[in-house]
């Protein structure tokens, strides 16, 4: 069931000023259908005698629907089922348009958007409940200096807040069954309580004349990313084919293969500067030829943490020059039209990439326990960070730079008369310096130690860390 309603009002305040108010809401209620893997009827009773462990396993089993598999043609544990979901969307807009003079116009706009998702849960904790709010405010000044020259300048502020919380029936940690049955959530990155602020200013100029349309401009952005982002802070419990038994037997016996978790302070406030400049020309060289050339420069500023809690080691990336060229050529006779273009495009190093440094010691500690007792790992989640204790470590390469892509195309459209049309095209791209995370410090065969799950941490080459994750 979906209900949409809203309204718009435009007021003429005086001969040169108009005010627009716009608001709308959308309410969606319904069910989501999907497939999950659930325990068989014979796999719904814990086989451990300890009453505390038995109660915990029962809690995990209760996270699955009572329904038994009904799509055994797909998988012996496959269940097709439904779960309710509710989504509330809201939008409000306030806009002021004013003619200052014959040459000058000013526009001011504020927009607020919100969304709440009470997410569907085919199994307990499958999806987080999400609240997102976005504020956008911008003021723009347009000036016509003459018959052809136009400038535009703007300043604005964007704020996006994201709150992702485990749904009330989530079992606690993430419980992973090696894809034999569906993982019980929430995921290791939940909860998230993030606010991103973006202050930006920009200006541009257009100057047509003599077959040319020159343009130039630039901008400056200040980005702030604040808040808490989890990484295993609720814990992750893994059951595997291990110890000579299959996954489900280990689960019902309460014998996990691994537990990972984190404790400490993961609240950070990262800051970056992002300036840019551009220049270009669209040239109508002849009736049969158009050319376009441009150059853009972007700097990826070195991020910093506002309170000095976490160093981010890579420096600013200042040599990001991005040329672009294009042509459109009408060939003589029946040759048709030929078009070609090339552009170099820079991406960005996202805050979620360098923000993973928040999980490093000394303020945060990520740990792993191999072949743990079922109950012991959960006690670790409440222990304060121990200085110098072993931890997983995220290492951001000092040579990290903005990724970029060469993109190019060639298109020929010959003339085949009025009844037929043919296009022959080649498109290509090549991307470089793409960010990637390497998991290193893995356990290796070690003389004197058996190659079992319990000895994994003892067989890691660098005893200071568990995983060593290098970006």
C-alpha atoms as one frame of an Amber mdcrd trajectory, in Angstrom:
protein
   0.000   0.000   0.000   1.478   3.322  -1.041   0.070   6.753  -0.183   1.579
   9.902  -1.687   0.450  13.409  -0.899   1.877  16.905  -1.090   1.363  20.466
  -2.189   3.054  23.476  -3.731   2.442  27.172  -3.141   4.096  30.017  -5.059
   3.759  33.562  -3.719   4.599  36.759  -5.560   6.004  38.947  -2.807   6.583
  41.894  -5.139   7.248  42.529  -8.808  10.773  41.068  -8.592  10.452  38.388
  -5.895   8.797  34.983  -5.805   8.668  32.511  -2.936   7.916  28.811  -3.489
   6.956  26.349  -0.770   6.761  22.657  -1.626   6.169  19.642   0.577   5.359
  15.968   0.072   5.264  12.681   1.894   5.230   9.067   0.761   4.114   6.177
   2.968   4.749   2.615   1.823   3.581  -0.492   3.667   3.874  -4.013   2.391
   5.707  -7.310   2.345   9.017  -8.315   0.811   9.291 -11.805  -0.633  12.595
 -13.631  -0.685  14.523 -16.860  -0.249  16.568 -17.789   2.811  18.297 -20.940
   4.040  16.900 -22.256   7.318  17.597 -25.282   9.535  15.888 -28.564   8.737
  13.326 -29.977  11.184  16.054 -32.275  12.521  18.389 -29.303  13.113  16.238
 -27.229  15.472  17.202 -28.694  18.829  20.527 -27.835  20.539  22.657 -30.855
  21.384  24.661 -29.291  24.211  23.904 -30.082  27.853  25.114 -26.832  29.459
  21.897 -24.849  30.153  23.511 -21.430  29.499  24.963 -22.520  26.161  21.722
 -24.271  25.306  19.744 -21.073  25.946  22.097 -19.080  23.687  21.785 -21.626
  20.862  18.016 -21.600  21.306  18.074 -17.812  20.895  19.977 -18.242  17.639
  17.536 -20.889  16.380  14.573 -18.660  17.252  16.038 -16.085  14.872  14.855
 -18.252  11.952  11.207 -18.488  10.827   9.161 -21.338  12.267   8.410 -22.385
   8.669  10.346 -25.350   7.321  12.042 -25.373   3.898   9.525 -25.220   1.038
  11.851 -24.864  -1.965  13.845 -28.041  -1.666  14.085 -28.144  -5.437  16.556
 -25.240  -5.053  18.283 -26.306  -1.837  17.293 -28.739   0.883  17.191 -25.824
   3.344  15.663 -23.159   1.039  12.586 -21.321   2.295  10.558 -18.820   0.282
   8.805 -16.492   2.679   7.628 -12.928   3.314   8.356 -10.202   5.840   6.750
  -6.788   6.416   8.513  -3.532   5.613   7.564   0.110   6.128   9.137   3.150
   4.455   8.362   6.792   5.244   9.717   9.471   2.890   9.388  13.214   3.386
  10.483  16.210   1.359  10.266  19.968   1.935  11.514  22.791  -0.306  11.777
  26.535   0.240  12.940  28.647  -2.716  13.312  32.398  -3.124  13.846  33.937
  -6.580  14.652  37.635  -6.838  15.534  39.883  -9.782  17.995  42.423  -8.375
  18.449  44.366 -11.596  18.260  44.002 -15.347  21.496  42.029 -15.189  21.392
  40.306 -11.812  19.332  37.454 -10.380  19.649  35.756  -7.016  18.244  32.345
  -6.098  18.160  30.887  -2.598  17.050  27.326  -1.947  16.731  25.096   1.091
  15.643  21.474   0.795  15.088  18.869   3.485  14.667  15.174   2.716  14.101
  12.391   5.212  13.591   8.659   5.020  12.883   6.039   7.649  12.991   2.346
   6.763  11.619  -0.250   9.160  13.439  -2.976   7.251  12.180  -6.440   6.388
  13.653  -9.381   8.306  13.349 -12.791   6.688  15.713 -13.920   9.458  16.459
 -11.990  12.645  18.669  -8.945  12.168  18.964  -9.408   8.408  18.704  -5.674
   7.662  19.252  -2.613   9.865  16.548  -0.059  10.477  17.653   3.152   8.751
  17.004   6.836   9.352  18.463   9.248   6.797  18.122  13.028   6.792  19.554
  15.433   4.221  19.719  19.220   4.357  20.781  21.273   1.325  21.052  25.048
   1.316  22.484  27.103  -1.566  22.522  30.713  -2.714  23.312  31.468  -6.378
  24.015  34.795  -8.090  23.751  35.092 -11.878  25.050  38.182 -13.695  24.832
  39.059 -17.391  27.702  41.416 -18.105  26.708  41.997 -21.714  25.043  40.351
 -24.634  27.204  37.232 -24.273  29.218  37.175 -21.039  27.560  35.398 -18.095
  28.939  34.616 -14.653  27.508  32.487 -11.890  28.619  32.192  -8.279  27.179
  30.038  -5.516  27.780  29.066  -1.920  26.104  26.253  -0.102  25.963  23.752
   2.694  24.967  20.075   2.602  24.430  17.852   5.605  23.536  14.166   5.517
  22.959  12.145   8.667  22.703   8.367   8.628  21.599   6.231  11.547  21.629
   2.452  11.005  20.561   0.384  13.993  20.017  -3.341  14.561  16.360  -4.233
  14.501  14.921  -5.062  17.957  14.857  -8.838  17.406  18.516  -9.110  16.362
  20.224 -11.906  18.266  23.263  -9.865  19.322  26.389 -10.720  17.370  26.564
 -11.637  13.731  26.321 -15.431  13.541  27.793 -16.945  10.385  27.146 -20.524
   9.276  29.438 -20.629   6.219  26.421 -20.150   3.903  24.878 -23.476   4.920
  22.043 -21.479   6.506  21.506 -17.733   6.278  23.672 -15.493   8.462  21.922
 -13.934  11.436  22.565 -10.187  11.509  23.313  -7.490  11.889  26.480  -7.179
   9.807  29.806  -6.292  11.371  29.521  -2.640  10.231  26.323  -1.995  12.230
  25.547   0.269  14.074  26.455   3.468  12.208  25.756   6.977  13.457  27.321
   9.307  10.882  26.982  12.971   9.931  28.644  14.414   6.836  28.847  18.185
   6.351  29.934  19.747   3.092  30.611  23.460   2.767  31.170  24.523  -0.822
  31.604  27.621  -2.961  31.984  27.836  -6.738  32.065  30.354  -9.566  31.967
  30.072 -13.349  32.198  32.222 -16.479  30.851  31.701 -20.002  31.965  33.855
 -22.952  30.592  32.923 -26.384  31.640  34.693 -29.577  33.250  34.101 -32.952
  32.196  30.459 -33.095  33.679  29.823 -29.639  32.032  29.263 -26.276  34.736
  29.745 -23.672  34.106  28.699 -20.102  36.140  28.658 -16.895  35.550  28.298
 -13.200  36.505  26.712  -9.950  35.294  25.608  -6.577  36.334  24.894  -3.020
  34.817  22.259  -0.742  35.369  21.580   2.941  34.197  18.108   3.954  33.544
  16.983   7.517  32.710  13.400   8.438  31.748  12.877  12.071  30.403  10.025
  14.119  30.616   6.382  15.110  31.056   3.540  12.637  31.303  -0.001  13.946
  33.580  -2.792  12.830  32.800  -5.989  14.738  31.858  -4.061  17.893  28.853
  -6.368  18.366  30.982  -9.427  17.680  31.093 -12.036  14.902  30.683 -15.734
  15.611  31.625 -18.286  12.933  30.611 -21.949  12.675  32.438 -23.974  10.007
  33.135 -27.467   8.761  35.820 -28.079  11.386  37.039 -30.488  14.062  35.931
 -33.427  11.912  32.268 -32.326  11.926  30.000 -30.392   9.578  28.734 -26.845
  10.173  25.309 -27.719  11.583  26.654 -30.323  13.971  29.199 -27.850  15.340
  26.444 -25.255  15.689  24.063 -27.536  17.597  26.951 -28.655  19.825  27.875
 -25.021  20.493  31.431 -25.368  19.109  32.395 -22.314  17.001  35.564 -22.072
  14.918  36.211 -18.363  15.389  35.060 -15.246  17.167  36.114 -11.715  16.220
  35.198  -8.514  17.983  36.247  -4.990  18.795  36.253  -2.712  21.797  37.175
   0.908  22.301  36.408   4.323  20.868  35.511   4.442  17.164  34.089   7.982
  17.140  36.070  10.222  14.779  35.834  13.603  13.051  37.701  13.613   9.721
  38.333  16.776   7.685  39.467  17.371   4.080  39.836  20.269   1.625  38.874
  19.705  -2.039  39.633  22.614  -4.439  39.115  22.422  -8.219  39.599  24.568
 -11.364  38.461  24.082 -14.948  38.715  25.778 -18.342  37.504  24.835 -21.809
  36.182  25.837 -25.207  33.458  24.594 -27.509  34.461  25.715 -30.997  32.316
  25.584 -34.108  35.327  25.513 -36.435  33.265  25.080 -39.614  29.794  24.081
 -40.668  31.041  20.509 -40.856  33.359  20.446 -37.796  32.869  21.037 -34.065
  35.652  20.711 -31.492  35.630  20.688 -27.714  38.692  20.878 -25.451  38.889
  21.288 -21.711  41.152  20.858 -18.718  40.150  20.242 -15.111  42.352  20.248
 -12.014  41.285  18.671  -8.746  43.190  18.343  -5.501  42.485  15.544  -3.054
  43.478  17.081   0.243  45.160  15.035   2.943  42.525  14.100   5.541  43.038
  14.893   9.206  41.209  14.002  12.404  39.917  17.126  14.147  40.938  15.967
  17.632  44.214  14.312  16.681  42.911  10.857  17.598  43.954   9.084  14.405
  46.768   9.970  11.984  46.059   9.380   8.287  49.497   8.962   6.691  49.018
   9.749   3.006  49.619  13.340   1.794  47.458  15.491  -0.459  47.294  14.553
  -4.148  47.861  17.779  -6.114  48.738  16.754  -9.662  45.304  15.610 -10.807
  45.048  17.278 -14.226  42.214  15.898 -16.338  42.132  16.845 -20.048  39.201
  16.104 -22.320  38.747  16.390 -26.073  35.871  15.761 -28.461  35.034  16.295
 -32.127  32.039  15.934 -34.400  32.820  15.730 -38.122  30.394  15.552 -41.022
  32.106  13.537 -43.750  31.772  14.495 -47.410  29.390  12.719 -49.760  27.550
   9.862 -48.129  30.213   9.408 -45.468  27.851  10.389 -42.669  28.985  11.651
 -39.263  32.079  10.797 -37.238  32.314  11.533 -33.519  35.210  10.902 -31.140
  35.991  11.808 -27.537  38.593  11.255 -24.860  38.534  12.186 -21.195  40.635
  11.573 -18.114  38.427  11.367 -15.024  39.593  11.318 -11.414  37.723   9.592
  -8.665  38.073  10.294  -4.976  39.448   8.549  -1.938  36.253   8.062   0.028
  36.023   8.796   3.768  34.979   5.173   4.334  38.428   4.163   2.987  40.752
   6.263   5.120  38.180   6.238   7.930  39.078   2.620   8.691  42.133   3.918
  10.537  39.688   4.575  13.408  39.815   0.853  14.202  43.528   0.849  15.055
  45.052   0.882  18.526  45.656   2.537  20.894  42.052   3.799  21.153  40.361
   0.827  19.491  41.273  -2.838  19.520  40.065  -5.558  17.146  40.701  -9.112
  18.261  40.243 -12.680  17.079  39.824 -15.865  19.082  40.257 -19.190  17.292
  38.332 -22.289  18.442  36.801 -20.389  21.391  34.478 -21.546  24.094  30.972
 -20.465  23.052  30.429 -18.096  25.998  33.911 -16.718  26.671  34.230 -14.392
  23.622  31.258 -12.202  24.546  32.989 -11.151  27.753  35.811  -9.609  25.687
  33.445  -7.025  24.191  33.200  -5.230  27.551  36.911  -5.159  28.376  38.635
  -1.755  27.983  41.426  -1.447  25.438  44.685  -2.852  26.790  47.748  -0.769
  25.784  50.073  -2.781  23.572  47.643  -5.677  23.233  47.552  -7.654  20.031
  45.082  -6.265  17.504  44.038  -6.278  13.883  45.703  -3.303  12.159  44.566
  -1.266   9.139  47.562   0.183   7.288  46.884   3.009   4.813  49.669   3.202
   2.232  51.583   6.485   2.227  51.498   6.315  -1.571  47.690   6.201  -1.728
  46.491   8.463  -4.558  43.261   9.324  -6.327  42.129   6.640  -8.790  41.594
   7.738 -12.372  40.160   6.396 -15.601  40.924   7.039 -19.275  37.656   6.895
 -21.225  37.480   7.112 -24.998  35.070   6.411 -27.813  34.709   6.580 -31.579
  31.370   6.503 -33.383  30.690   6.480 -37.109  27.173   6.841 -38.480  27.251
   6.446 -42.271  24.448   7.768 -44.395  22.256   4.898 -45.643  19.264   6.858
 -46.877  15.951   7.557 -45.210  14.918   3.988 -44.423  17.978   2.669 -42.604
  20.324   3.826 -39.866  23.619   2.245 -38.905  25.965   3.079 -36.043  29.416
   1.587 -35.606  31.095   2.403 -32.301  34.114   1.603 -30.189  34.157   2.431
 -26.499  37.012   1.829 -24.120  38.241   2.625 -20.641  41.305   1.951 -18.555
  41.332   2.621 -14.830  44.393   2.823 -12.618  45.318   3.200  -8.937  42.060
   1.630  -7.774  41.980   1.213  -3.970  42.159  -2.339  -2.720  42.512  -3.963
   0.701  45.033  -6.778   1.115  44.640  -9.165   4.040  48.142 -10.116   5.144
  49.780 -11.767   8.167  47.880 -14.947   7.483  48.769 -18.098   9.360  51.554
 -20.153   7.762  52.822 -23.682   8.333  55.112 -23.521  11.368  57.429 -26.306
  12.584  56.262 -27.772  15.863  52.685 -26.468  15.598  49.781 -28.491  14.211
  47.876 -26.892  11.346  44.559 -26.604  13.190  42.078 -23.815  13.772  43.234
 -23.412  17.371  46.822 -22.562  16.309  46.005 -19.967  13.621  47.006 -16.978
  15.740  50.177 -18.746  16.912  51.213 -19.316  13.297  50.907 -15.706  12.100
  54.332 -14.340  11.031  53.982 -11.036  12.944  52.899 -11.770  16.511  51.956
  -8.108  17.112  48.839  -8.397  14.959  45.996 -10.648  13.954  45.039  -9.546
  10.424  47.222  -6.858   8.906  44.991  -5.087   6.395  46.812  -2.890   3.900
  44.940  -0.359   1.755
